[in-house]
Amino acid sequence: MQAGFAFSKLVDRLTSLAGLATDDLDLLTDMPSSIVHIGPRQAVLRHGDEATRCCLLLQGYLSWQSPESPDGQITAICVPGDIADLHTLYRPRIDGNLMALGPAIVALVPHRFFHELAARSPAMSRALLLMLLADHAIQRNWTINLGSRDALTRVAHLLCEITVRLQVVGLARDFRLSSPFTQSDLAAACSISPVHANRTIQELRRSNLLQWRGKTIEITDWRGLVRLADFNPAYLSIRSQEDARPLPRPVTAAVAVA
Amino acid sequence: MQAGFAFSKLVDRLTSLAGLATDDLDLLTDMPSSIVHIGPRQAVLRHGDEATRCCLLLQGYLSWQSPESPDGQITAICVPGDIADLHTLYRPRIDGNLMALGPAIVALVPHRFFHELAARSPAMSRALLLMLLADHAIQRNWTINLGSRDALTRVAHLLCEITVRLQVVGLARDFRLSSPFTQSDLAAACSISPVHANRTIQELRRSNLLQWRGKTIEITDWRGLVRLADFNPAYLSIRSQEDARPLPRPVTAAVAVA
DNA sequence: CGCGCAGTTGATCACAATCAATTAACGTGG
DNA sequence: CCACGTTAATTGATTGTGATCAACTGCGCG
């Protein structure tokens, strides 16, 4: 939580995933990295590249875009503290394009560093693994979002998710988030047309759920937005054992043994 | 590839992901497991459960269904050789319902076994990790499928994917696959209505791409189906380094340094 | 000053959902 | 062996959401 530390958001993220001792976190201080500023709509990684470094997002937003679909569909959004291409540690071939939404700052960290980090600290190894699983859970939820919600609730759900993910790293605590997104970006993420995205945002505004002026979004009715989106943040919080909420039903395997 | 071995499909799957020595594979022979037969539409795991065993699919199909959406949207399909809930090794709380599509046979394997396996064999550890990443890649592709294709191409793409995944474990080599799926299952997977799923299948039949009679699907025009679906199997084959196809462009980081 | 992009609005259209029957396949019990 | 119930597949009619096309506005910026 050291405010001045360049990688503080990564620390926030990792500690939210797994219990980490200060010894573990100290290993991050000699993380080698080159800081890179990315312009709006610039590509960070291109489909087909072979990654040798991981891309840690320090500021702004990144998006993964499908190379296939002509509309450049967005399949994932990264927020500060995320390691956008963590999976390349084990599978370096890049699948999709990694683009900046608005201006962004990233730290490029050699794969070697993370491999050694994992070898040195089991807790860190576990935290990185959980980070991968968290990405997977987010992806699955994205599938649900596209599959079972209409345009309005889809957009609402995406905004809820981004807000909570920002809050994990200390941003958007007051429900105000910087949004370099264009309405077309939002449309590409939700698989709706830009025109319809516009209407949808207006509807959210008209319902007094949020204000979106210029480059900031202010969510004025968080409860209402959550209700509209049917948003359940459980999938974002990995530490399932620790915060044991009561089970809805007894744990039984309802299967017929042959 | 030992034909009689109960876990041969798992072996097929693992070797397709990573290079494994026979020493590594021998570790699987003392895998403790209880074999369970599941009836059609029966739940294997329920939302909220805490898993202590992994669920290896031996025969049939399993599906993950979203607990939230009322239509029971299918977010993932497992084929033989898959470990349906591998992620519970690190995050035991179940998110979603795991249901059998048609009759299925699974082997329940204690988490301990896989943890010890990973500790004993680095290659196996890596293979399991790649299995998780493969699931993630499939999930991302599912997002693309829902987001950027219409009903017809969506169904076609799903069929292509299942076919290739079956072929990895030695099934559907002749493009005939057993399909205990109901049209409603297909609809739930593709986020279309059951009625429209029916029309879509008829269209595929009419185009002479496949026959779907009773409980088997025969793909009579694989090339045509692939073309229609715009199916690119790259995301299913993890061993990207080995089968190096020529890069479409030189590997360069096209970013603006500050 | 005017170019260009993001946002906004309206009109029209298509794809797929929904509703409503009907047919076919299959078991079960009378 | 046939009547019945159940479940899946099929077809048609209708509705509606969101895409597409086409202006037009407002603003930032060279």
Short mmCIF file of N, CA and C in Angstrom, two decimals, chain A residues 136-190:
data_model
loop_
_atom_site.label_atom_id
_atom_site.label_comp_id
_atom_site.label_asym_id
_atom_site.label_seq_id
_atom_site.Cartn_x
_atom_site.Cartn_y
_atom_site.Cartn_z
N HIS A 136 -9.68 -15.95 -15.89
CA HIS A 136 -10.57 -16.95 -16.48
C HIS A 136 -12.01 -16.73 -16.00
N ALA A 137 -12.16 -16.47 -14.71
CA ALA A 137 -13.49 -16.26 -14.15
C ALA A 137 -14.14 -15.03 -14.79
N ILE A 138 -13.34 -14.00 -15.00
CA ILE A 138 -13.86 -12.78 -15.63
C ILE A 138 -14.30 -13.09 -17.05
N GLN A 139 -13.50 -13.90 -17.72
CA GLN A 139 -13.82 -14.25 -19.10
C GLN A 139 -15.13 -15.04 -19.17
N ARG A 140 -15.28 -15.98 -18.24
CA ARG A 140 -16.51 -16.78 -18.23
C ARG A 140 -17.71 -15.88 -18.00
N ASN A 141 -17.51 -14.92 -17.10
CA ASN A 141 -18.61 -14.01 -16.82
C ASN A 141 -18.94 -13.15 -18.02
N TRP A 142 -17.93 -12.82 -18.78
CA TRP A 142 -18.15 -12.04 -20.01
C TRP A 142 -19.03 -12.85 -20.96
N THR A 143 -18.77 -14.13 -21.02
CA THR A 143 -19.61 -15.02 -21.83
C THR A 143 -21.06 -14.95 -21.38
N ILE A 144 -21.26 -15.04 -20.07
CA ILE A 144 -22.62 -14.97 -19.54
C ILE A 144 -23.25 -13.64 -19.89
N ASN A 145 -22.44 -12.59 -19.78
CA ASN A 145 -22.95 -11.25 -20.03
C ASN A 145 -23.47 -11.13 -21.47
N LEU A 146 -22.66 -11.59 -22.41
CA LEU A 146 -23.06 -11.51 -23.81
C LEU A 146 -24.22 -12.45 -24.10
N GLY A 147 -24.23 -13.58 -23.41
CA GLY A 147 -25.19 -14.61 -23.74
C GLY A 147 -26.57 -14.38 -23.18
N SER A 148 -26.65 -13.75 -22.02
CA SER A 148 -27.95 -13.78 -21.36
C SER A 148 -28.48 -12.41 -20.95
N ARG A 149 -27.82 -11.35 -21.36
CA ARG A 149 -28.36 -10.05 -21.01
C ARG A 149 -28.63 -9.23 -22.27
N ASP A 150 -29.54 -8.29 -22.16
CA ASP A 150 -29.79 -7.41 -23.30
C ASP A 150 -28.83 -6.22 -23.22
N ALA A 151 -28.94 -5.36 -24.21
CA ALA A 151 -27.95 -4.28 -24.35
C ALA A 151 -27.81 -3.44 -23.08
N LEU A 152 -28.93 -3.06 -22.51
CA LEU A 152 -28.89 -2.16 -21.36
C LEU A 152 -28.19 -2.81 -20.17
N THR A 153 -28.62 -4.00 -19.81
CA THR A 153 -28.05 -4.65 -18.64
C THR A 153 -26.61 -5.10 -18.91
N ARG A 154 -26.30 -5.34 -20.16
CA ARG A 154 -24.94 -5.71 -20.52
C ARG A 154 -23.98 -4.56 -20.21
N VAL A 155 -24.35 -3.39 -20.66
CA VAL A 155 -23.51 -2.21 -20.41
C VAL A 155 -23.43 -1.95 -18.90
N ALA A 156 -24.55 -2.04 -18.23
CA ALA A 156 -24.58 -1.79 -16.79
C ALA A 156 -23.65 -2.77 -16.08
N HIS A 157 -23.70 -4.03 -16.50
CA HIS A 157 -22.88 -5.05 -15.86
C HIS A 157 -21.39 -4.77 -16.07
N LEU A 158 -21.05 -4.40 -17.27
CA LEU A 158 -19.65 -4.10 -17.56
C LEU A 158 -19.15 -2.95 -16.69
N LEU A 159 -19.97 -1.93 -16.55
CA LEU A 159 -19.57 -0.79 -15.72
C LEU A 159 -19.41 -1.21 -14.26
N CYS A 160 -20.31 -2.06 -13.79
CA CYS A 160 -20.18 -2.56 -12.42
C CYS A 160 -18.86 -3.31 -12.25
N GLU A 161 -18.56 -4.17 -13.20
CA GLU A 161 -17.34 -4.96 -13.08
C GLU A 161 -16.11 -4.07 -13.05
N ILE A 162 -16.04 -3.14 -13.98
CA ILE A 162 -14.87 -2.27 -14.04
C ILE A 162 -14.73 -1.48 -12.74
N THR A 163 -15.84 -0.99 -12.24
CA THR A 163 -15.79 -0.21 -11.00
C THR A 163 -15.19 -1.02 -9.87
N VAL A 164 -15.69 -2.22 -9.67
CA VAL A 164 -15.19 -3.05 -8.57
C VAL A 164 -13.72 -3.38 -8.77
N ARG A 165 -13.34 -3.68 -10.01
CA ARG A 165 -11.94 -4.02 -10.25
C ARG A 165 -11.04 -2.82 -9.99
N LEU A 166 -11.53 -1.64 -10.32
CA LEU A 166 -10.73 -0.45 -10.02
C LEU A 166 -10.61 -0.24 -8.52
N GLN A 167 -11.69 -0.52 -7.81
CA GLN A 167 -11.67 -0.29 -6.37
C GLN A 167 -10.66 -1.18 -5.65
N VAL A 168 -10.45 -2.38 -6.21
CA VAL A 168 -9.46 -3.28 -5.61
C VAL A 168 -8.08 -2.63 -5.57
N VAL A 169 -7.78 -1.81 -6.57
CA VAL A 169 -6.46 -1.15 -6.61
C VAL A 169 -6.55 0.31 -6.21
N GLY A 170 -7.60 0.64 -5.46
CA GLY A 170 -7.65 1.96 -4.85
C GLY A 170 -8.18 3.07 -5.75
N LEU A 171 -8.72 2.71 -6.90
CA LEU A 171 -9.29 3.72 -7.78
C LEU A 171 -10.82 3.67 -7.69
N ALA A 172 -11.44 4.73 -8.11
CA ALA A 172 -12.92 4.77 -8.19
C ALA A 172 -13.58 4.54 -6.85
N ARG A 173 -12.87 4.86 -5.76
CA ARG A 173 -13.45 4.63 -4.43
C ARG A 173 -14.70 5.47 -4.23
N ASP A 174 -14.72 6.61 -4.89
CA ASP A 174 -15.90 7.49 -4.77
C ASP A 174 -16.84 7.32 -5.97
N PHE A 175 -16.70 6.17 -6.66
CA PHE A 175 -17.56 5.86 -7.81
C PHE A 175 -17.42 6.87 -8.93
N ARG A 176 -16.25 7.48 -8.97
CA ARG A 176 -15.94 8.31 -10.13
C ARG A 176 -14.77 7.64 -10.82
N LEU A 177 -14.93 7.32 -12.09
CA LEU A 177 -13.83 6.67 -12.78
C LEU A 177 -13.49 7.40 -14.07
N SER A 178 -12.21 7.46 -14.35
CA SER A 178 -11.79 8.08 -15.60
C SER A 178 -12.19 7.16 -16.74
N SER A 179 -12.74 7.74 -17.77
CA SER A 179 -13.18 6.90 -18.89
C SER A 179 -12.68 7.48 -20.20
N PRO A 180 -11.52 7.03 -20.62
CA PRO A 180 -11.06 7.41 -21.95
C PRO A 180 -11.81 6.66 -23.04
N PHE A 181 -12.75 5.78 -22.64
CA PHE A 181 -13.50 4.98 -23.60
C PHE A 181 -14.33 5.86 -24.52
N THR A 182 -14.35 5.52 -25.78
CA THR A 182 -15.36 6.10 -26.65
C THR A 182 -16.59 5.21 -26.58
N GLN A 183 -17.68 5.70 -27.07
CA GLN A 183 -18.89 4.89 -27.06
C GLN A 183 -18.71 3.68 -27.99
N SER A 184 -17.87 3.85 -28.98
CA SER A 184 -17.60 2.71 -29.86
C SER A 184 -16.82 1.63 -29.13
N ASP A 185 -15.93 2.03 -28.23
CA ASP A 185 -15.21 1.04 -27.43
C ASP A 185 -16.21 0.23 -26.61
N LEU A 186 -17.10 0.97 -25.96
CA LEU A 186 -18.10 0.30 -25.15
C LEU A 186 -18.93 -0.66 -25.99
N ALA A 187 -19.28 -0.19 -27.18
CA ALA A 187 -20.07 -1.03 -28.09
C ALA A 187 -19.31 -2.29 -28.47
N ALA A 188 -18.01 -2.13 -28.76
CA ALA A 188 -17.20 -3.28 -29.16
C ALA A 188 -17.08 -4.28 -28.01
N ALA A 189 -17.08 -3.78 -26.79
CA ALA A 189 -16.97 -4.67 -25.64
C ALA A 189 -18.28 -5.41 -25.39
N CYS A 190 -19.39 -4.76 -25.67
CA CYS A 190 -20.69 -5.35 -25.37
C CYS A 190 -21.35 -5.98 -26.59
#
